[in-house]
Structures are given as C-alpha cells and as structure tokens.
Amino acid sequence: MADSIRGDPRMTVRRMRFPYPESLKAWWNPARPEFSHIVNAASLAMPYLEPYLIETMRQARAKIVDAQLLKDVDLYIGQESTHFRQHQQFNKRLADLGYRTVPAHEATVKADYEAFARSRSFTFNVAYAEGFEAMALTIGHMLVEDRAFLFRDGDAAVSSLVLWHFVEEIEHKCATYDVFKALDGRYVWRIYGLLYAMIHIMARTRQGYRAMLIEDGIWFTWRSRLALYRLLVRIFAKLTPRLMRILKPSYDPREVPDPPWVLAWWRLYRDGGDRLGELDMGKLAEPAPVPRAA
Ligand SMILES: [Fe+2]
Ligand SMILES: [Fe+2]
C-alpha cells in the first residue's frame, strides 16, 4: 500500500537562476533587517548541513532495496545538491559585504556537521535528517502562508531563492521519512532526531543573526529587539501547531496537504515558467506566484 503512493511524480531537480543585483545588501529586505539576518544565518549553514544530509542518505542508499525509494533518494540528493550550491553563491555575496563574523560562524557550523558525520551513529544521523526535514516542512508552510508579510519589501532574487528552496522542501517531504521508516522507524529516535535538529539549528541560527545584528550596531537597540521578538512570536505561532503534529506517533508527511500556492509554483515551472527566480514581490498575496515582468 505504502509503495503505491510513495514517490511524488512532480519531484524533479531544477536548475534555477537568481539574478542578485550588484547593489545587494545584507538587509535584502530593508523593511525587515531582523528577518533578513535570520535568513542569512540559515543560508550560511546550508553548504555544511545539506552535504551532511546527502552523505547520510548516500549511506542509507546502500541499505535500501525498494526501487521507488531508491529513485526518491536520488532525487532528494539531487535537490539538496542544488540547494547548497545556490546558497553558496548567495553566501559569497554576503561574505563580500565584509561581515567579520561570517567566516567564524561558517567554521563553527562546518565543525558541527563534520563531528556528527564522524562520531555519531548512523541511526542518529538518519534521525537528525528526518528531524530536519520534518521541521523544514513546517517552515516551508509558514513561509508560504506568510509570504506577503515576510517578503513583500524584499529583494526579488533573494526572496525567490528562499521560496524556491522551501517549495522543494515541501516537494521532498517524504524522502527521509520513508528512509527512516524503512531502516529504523523507532518513534523515540524520530522524536529525538526532531528535537535535536531543531534545537541545534535554531541555536546556531540565533548565534549567526545575533553576530550580524551586533556588527550592524542594532542588536542592543530596543527598536530592533522588539521587532525581532514580535517576528519570532509571529513565526512560532504558525510553526508550533505544525510541529505538534510531528510528535504524533502516527505522523506521516504525506498527510500534510501541499499549499495551493506551491502547487501553482510547480505547475508554472512545469509549463516553462523559467522566471521563477525573480518573482513579482508586489503580487505575492495572489493565489499563484507571478514572475516579475521582463
Ligand atoms: Fe534543502
Ligand atoms: Fe530538504
């Protein structure tokens, strides 16, 4: 039964182009510097986190016999590979802006994932991967639901990068779950992986955006701190009920319906929408993505 619904026929590896402007700023959303740096800090982790997930899934691949699941794992690896390469390009632009704390932050995150890969058990690494993916699915839903509020005033290319990434996180929502179920499946490990990945990534992301906001000179201002806390309350109000759902023993990501905006994104790409790397920020509230006019 599970085999017949496993594997999303839409899942595909996409080559994207995000035309960042010459004048790209770290506050790529000038109306939301705190959100800009939350995204920047998360982006800095991707070239270390995603290769770690890929390596874990490569090891898992050797233990899998199901042909459909093998195909899904290959597509998952393909998508994650394009994600971290795209983030590398964006991160390079961020580094060029001269933040002194960026290399140190990258080194910390790199060391974390090297240590996990080297000294943690395979069970831990698969549970971390599934925990991360389950959390990424909730973040994807939150970002898409709140897209107009979060991105409206943002740079089109950076916003489109983030939204594309999470459109694909939603798309491959079942891959690591199916691997975890096939190779282990223990509830305790699934929840441990979720909590560990969440706490680890959130703590590192906070460290990253805090350092950049300190360099910007606004971390200690009440105005920025208030904006940050209001934003975090808004984000967690949307994430928490979705995270609670993952805690249920019967959780299965294929029972999480895909948002209509994401379905429209997939259709647009399939039908030749090659301008999805530059969405029209003024039309984010519309039910389907609208690429910026050429
Ligand atoms: Fe990804
Ligand atoms: Fe992912």
Coordinates of C-alpha atoms and ligand atoms in Angstrom, one line a residue:
M1 CA 0.0 0.0 0.0
A2 CA 2.7 2.5 1.0
D3 CA 4.6 1.7 -2.1
S4 CA 1.8 2.7 -4.4
I5 CA 1.7 6.3 -3.0
R6 CA 5.4 6.6 -2.4
G7 CA 7.2 9.0 -4.7
D8 CA 5.9 12.2 -6.0
P9 CA 5.6 12.4 -9.8
R10 CA 6.3 16.1 -9.6
M11 CA 9.7 15.7 -7.8
T12 CA 12.4 16.9 -10.1
V13 CA 15.8 18.6 -9.9
R14 CA 15.6 22.2 -11.2
R15 CA 18.3 24.4 -12.4
M16 CA 17.5 27.9 -11.2
R17 CA 18.9 31.4 -11.8
F18 CA 18.5 34.1 -9.2
P19 CA 19.7 37.4 -10.6
Y20 CA 21.0 39.2 -7.5
P21 CA 21.5 42.9 -8.0
E22 CA 25.0 44.5 -8.0
S23 CA 23.9 46.5 -5.0
L24 CA 22.7 43.5 -2.9
K25 CA 22.6 44.4 0.8
A26 CA 22.7 42.1 3.8
W27 CA 19.4 43.8 4.6
W28 CA 17.9 42.4 1.4
N29 CA 14.6 43.2 2.9
P30 CA 15.2 46.8 4.2
A31 CA 11.8 46.8 6.0
R32 CA 12.8 43.7 8.0
P33 CA 16.5 43.7 8.9
E34 CA 16.0 41.0 11.6
F35 CA 14.2 38.7 9.2
S36 CA 16.9 39.3 6.6
H37 CA 19.6 38.2 9.0
I38 CA 17.6 35.1 10.2
V39 CA 17.5 34.0 6.6
N40 CA 21.2 35.0 6.1
A41 CA 22.3 33.0 9.1
A42 CA 20.3 29.9 8.0
S43 CA 21.7 30.3 4.5
L44 CA 25.3 30.3 5.9
A45 CA 24.6 26.8 7.4
M46 CA 23.3 25.2 4.2
P47 CA 26.6 24.4 2.5
Y48 CA 27.5 22.3 5.5
L49 CA 24.1 21.0 6.7
E50 CA 22.9 19.8 3.3
P51 CA 26.1 17.9 2.3
Y52 CA 25.8 16.2 5.7
L53 CA 22.2 15.2 4.8
I54 CA 23.4 14.0 1.4
E55 CA 26.2 11.9 2.9
T56 CA 23.7 10.3 5.4
M57 CA 21.3 9.5 2.6
R58 CA 24.1 8.1 0.5
Q59 CA 25.0 5.7 3.3
A60 CA 21.3 4.9 3.7
R61 CA 21.0 4.2 0.0
A62 CA 23.3 1.2 0.3
K63 CA 20.9 -0.4 2.7
I64 CA 17.7 0.2 0.7
V65 CA 16.2 -2.4 -1.7
D66 CA 12.9 -0.7 -2.7
A67 CA 13.3 0.6 -6.2
Q68 CA 10.9 3.5 -5.8
L69 CA 12.6 4.6 -2.6
L70 CA 16.0 4.4 -4.3
K71 CA 14.7 6.8 -7.0
D72 CA 13.3 9.2 -4.4
V73 CA 16.6 9.2 -2.5
D74 CA 18.4 10.0 -5.7
L75 CA 16.1 12.9 -6.4
Y76 CA 16.4 14.1 -2.8
I77 CA 20.2 14.1 -3.2
G78 CA 19.8 16.0 -6.5
Q79 CA 17.6 18.6 -4.9
E80 CA 19.7 19.1 -1.8
S81 CA 22.8 19.4 -4.0
T82 CA 21.3 22.3 -6.0
H83 CA 20.1 23.9 -2.8
F84 CA 23.5 24.2 -1.1
R85 CA 25.2 25.3 -4.4
Q86 CA 22.7 28.1 -4.8
H87 CA 23.2 29.1 -1.1
Q88 CA 27.0 29.1 -1.7
Q89 CA 26.5 31.7 -4.4
F90 CA 24.3 33.8 -2.2
N91 CA 26.7 33.4 0.8
K92 CA 29.6 34.5 -1.2
R93 CA 27.8 37.8 -1.9
L94 CA 27.1 38.0 1.8
A95 CA 30.8 37.4 2.6
D96 CA 31.8 40.1 0.1
L97 CA 29.9 42.6 2.2
G98 CA 32.6 42.2 4.8
Y99 CA 30.9 40.8 7.9
R100 CA 33.8 39.8 10.1
T101 CA 31.7 37.2 12.0
V102 CA 30.7 35.2 8.9
P103 CA 33.9 33.1 8.5
A104 CA 33.9 32.2 12.2
H105 CA 30.2 31.2 12.1
E106 CA 30.7 29.1 9.0
A107 CA 33.7 27.3 10.7
T108 CA 31.5 26.5 13.7
V109 CA 28.7 25.0 11.6
K110 CA 31.2 23.1 9.5
A111 CA 32.8 21.6 12.6
D112 CA 29.4 20.6 14.0
Y113 CA 28.4 18.6 10.9
E114 CA 31.9 17.1 10.4
A115 CA 31.7 15.8 14.0
F116 CA 28.2 14.4 13.5
A117 CA 29.3 12.6 10.4
R118 CA 32.5 11.3 12.0
S119 CA 31.4 10.3 15.5
R120 CA 27.6 9.9 15.7
S121 CA 25.8 6.6 14.9
F122 CA 24.1 6.1 11.6
T123 CA 20.8 5.9 13.5
F124 CA 21.5 9.3 14.9
N125 CA 22.3 10.8 11.5
V126 CA 19.2 9.4 9.8
A127 CA 17.1 10.6 12.7
Y128 CA 18.6 14.0 12.5
A129 CA 18.0 14.1 8.7
E130 CA 14.3 13.2 9.2
G131 CA 14.0 15.6 12.1
F132 CA 15.4 18.4 10.0
E133 CA 13.2 17.6 7.1
A134 CA 10.1 17.4 9.3
M135 CA 11.0 20.9 10.6
A136 CA 11.8 22.2 7.2
L137 CA 8.3 21.1 6.0
T138 CA 6.7 23.2 8.8
I139 CA 9.0 26.2 8.0
G140 CA 8.0 25.9 4.3
H141 CA 4.4 26.0 5.1
M142 CA 4.9 29.0 7.4
L143 CA 6.9 30.9 4.8
V144 CA 4.4 30.3 2.0
E145 CA 1.4 31.2 4.2
D146 CA 3.1 34.4 5.4
R147 CA 4.9 35.2 2.2
A148 CA 3.4 38.6 1.6
F149 CA 4.2 39.8 5.1
L150 CA 7.8 38.4 5.2
F151 CA 9.0 39.1 1.6
R152 CA 6.8 42.0 0.2
D153 CA 9.6 44.6 0.7
G154 CA 12.4 42.2 -0.1
D155 CA 14.8 41.8 -3.0
A156 CA 13.1 39.7 -5.6
A157 CA 16.0 37.3 -6.2
V158 CA 16.8 36.5 -2.6
S159 CA 13.1 36.1 -1.8
S160 CA 12.7 33.8 -4.8
L161 CA 15.7 31.8 -3.7
V162 CA 14.2 31.2 -0.2
L163 CA 10.7 30.4 -1.6
W164 CA 12.1 28.0 -4.3
H165 CA 14.2 26.2 -1.6
F166 CA 11.1 25.6 0.5
V167 CA 8.9 24.7 -2.4
E168 CA 11.3 21.9 -3.0
E169 CA 11.5 21.1 0.8
I170 CA 7.7 20.6 0.6
E171 CA 8.1 18.6 -2.5
H172 CA 10.5 16.1 -1.0
K173 CA 8.7 15.9 2.3
C174 CA 8.5 12.1 2.3
A175 CA 12.0 11.1 1.3
T176 CA 13.9 11.0 4.6
Y177 CA 10.7 9.9 6.4
D178 CA 10.4 6.8 4.1
V179 CA 14.1 6.1 4.6
F180 CA 13.8 6.4 8.4
K181 CA 10.7 4.1 8.4
A182 CA 12.4 1.6 6.1
L183 CA 15.7 1.4 8.1
D184 CA 14.7 2.1 11.7
G185 CA 11.2 3.5 12.4
R186 CA 11.5 3.8 16.1
Y187 CA 9.3 6.6 17.4
V188 CA 11.7 7.5 20.2
W189 CA 14.5 8.1 17.6
R190 CA 12.2 10.1 15.3
I191 CA 11.3 12.5 18.1
Y192 CA 14.9 12.6 19.4
G193 CA 16.1 13.5 15.9
L194 CA 13.4 16.2 15.6
L195 CA 14.2 17.8 18.9
Y196 CA 18.0 17.6 18.4
A197 CA 17.9 19.0 14.9
M198 CA 15.5 21.8 15.9
I199 CA 17.4 22.9 19.0
H200 CA 20.8 22.6 17.2
I201 CA 19.7 24.6 14.1
M202 CA 17.8 27.2 16.0
A203 CA 20.7 27.8 18.4
R204 CA 23.2 28.1 15.5
T205 CA 20.9 30.4 13.5
R206 CA 20.4 32.6 16.5
Q207 CA 24.1 32.8 17.0
G208 CA 24.5 33.8 13.4
Y209 CA 21.9 36.5 13.2
R210 CA 22.9 37.9 16.6
A211 CA 26.5 38.3 15.5
M212 CA 25.5 40.1 12.3
L213 CA 23.0 42.3 14.0
I214 CA 25.7 43.2 16.5
E215 CA 28.0 44.1 13.6
D216 CA 25.2 46.3 12.2
G217 CA 25.1 48.0 15.5
I218 CA 21.4 47.4 16.1
W219 CA 21.3 44.3 18.3
F220 CA 21.3 46.4 21.5
T221 CA 18.6 48.8 20.3
W222 CA 15.2 48.3 21.8
R223 CA 13.5 49.0 18.5
S224 CA 15.3 46.1 16.7
R225 CA 14.9 43.8 19.7
L226 CA 11.2 44.5 19.8
A227 CA 10.9 43.9 16.0
L228 CA 12.8 40.6 16.4
Y229 CA 10.7 39.3 19.3
R230 CA 7.4 40.3 17.5
L231 CA 8.7 38.5 14.4
L232 CA 9.6 35.4 16.4
V233 CA 6.2 35.3 18.1
R234 CA 4.5 35.5 14.7
I235 CA 6.7 32.8 13.2
F236 CA 6.3 30.4 16.2
A237 CA 2.6 31.0 16.4
K238 CA 2.5 29.5 12.9
L239 CA 5.1 26.8 13.4
T240 CA 4.0 25.4 16.8
P241 CA 0.7 23.7 15.8
R242 CA 2.5 22.2 12.8
L243 CA 5.4 21.0 14.9
M244 CA 3.0 19.4 17.4
R245 CA 1.6 17.3 14.6
I246 CA 5.0 15.7 14.0
L247 CA 5.0 14.5 17.6
K248 CA 2.1 12.2 17.0
P249 CA 3.2 8.6 16.6
S250 CA 1.0 8.3 13.5
Y251 CA 2.7 11.3 11.8
D252 CA 3.1 10.9 8.1
P253 CA 4.2 13.9 5.9
R254 CA 2.1 12.6 3.0
E255 CA -0.9 13.5 5.1
V256 CA 0.2 17.2 5.2
P257 CA -1.6 18.8 2.3
D258 CA 0.5 20.9 -0.1
P259 CA -0.4 24.6 -0.1
P260 CA -2.2 25.8 -3.3
W261 CA 0.5 28.4 -3.9
V262 CA 3.1 25.7 -4.0
L263 CA 1.0 23.5 -6.4
A264 CA 0.7 26.6 -8.6
W265 CA 4.6 27.1 -8.4
W266 CA 5.1 23.5 -9.6
R267 CA 2.6 23.9 -12.5
L268 CA 4.2 27.2 -13.5
Y269 CA 7.7 25.7 -13.6
R270 CA 6.5 22.6 -15.5
D271 CA 4.8 24.8 -18.1
G272 CA 8.0 26.6 -18.7
G273 CA 8.0 29.3 -16.0
D274 CA 11.7 29.9 -16.2
R275 CA 11.4 33.3 -14.5
L276 CA 10.6 31.8 -11.0
G277 CA 14.0 33.0 -9.9
E278 CA 12.6 36.6 -9.9
L279 CA 9.1 36.7 -8.5
D280 CA 7.0 39.9 -8.5
M281 CA 7.1 41.0 -4.9
G282 CA 4.1 43.2 -5.3
K283 CA 2.0 40.1 -6.3
L284 CA 2.9 37.7 -3.5
A285 CA -0.5 37.8 -2.0
E286 CA -2.0 36.4 -5.1
P287 CA -3.0 32.7 -5.0
A288 CA -0.3 31.8 -7.5
P289 CA 3.3 33.0 -8.0
V290 CA 3.7 35.8 -10.5
P291 CA 7.2 36.2 -12.1
R292 CA 8.5 39.7 -12.5
A293 CA 7.8 41.2 -15.9
A294 CA 10.9 41.1 -18.2
Ligands
FE1 FE 17.3 21.9 1.0
FE2 FE 15.3 19.0 2.4

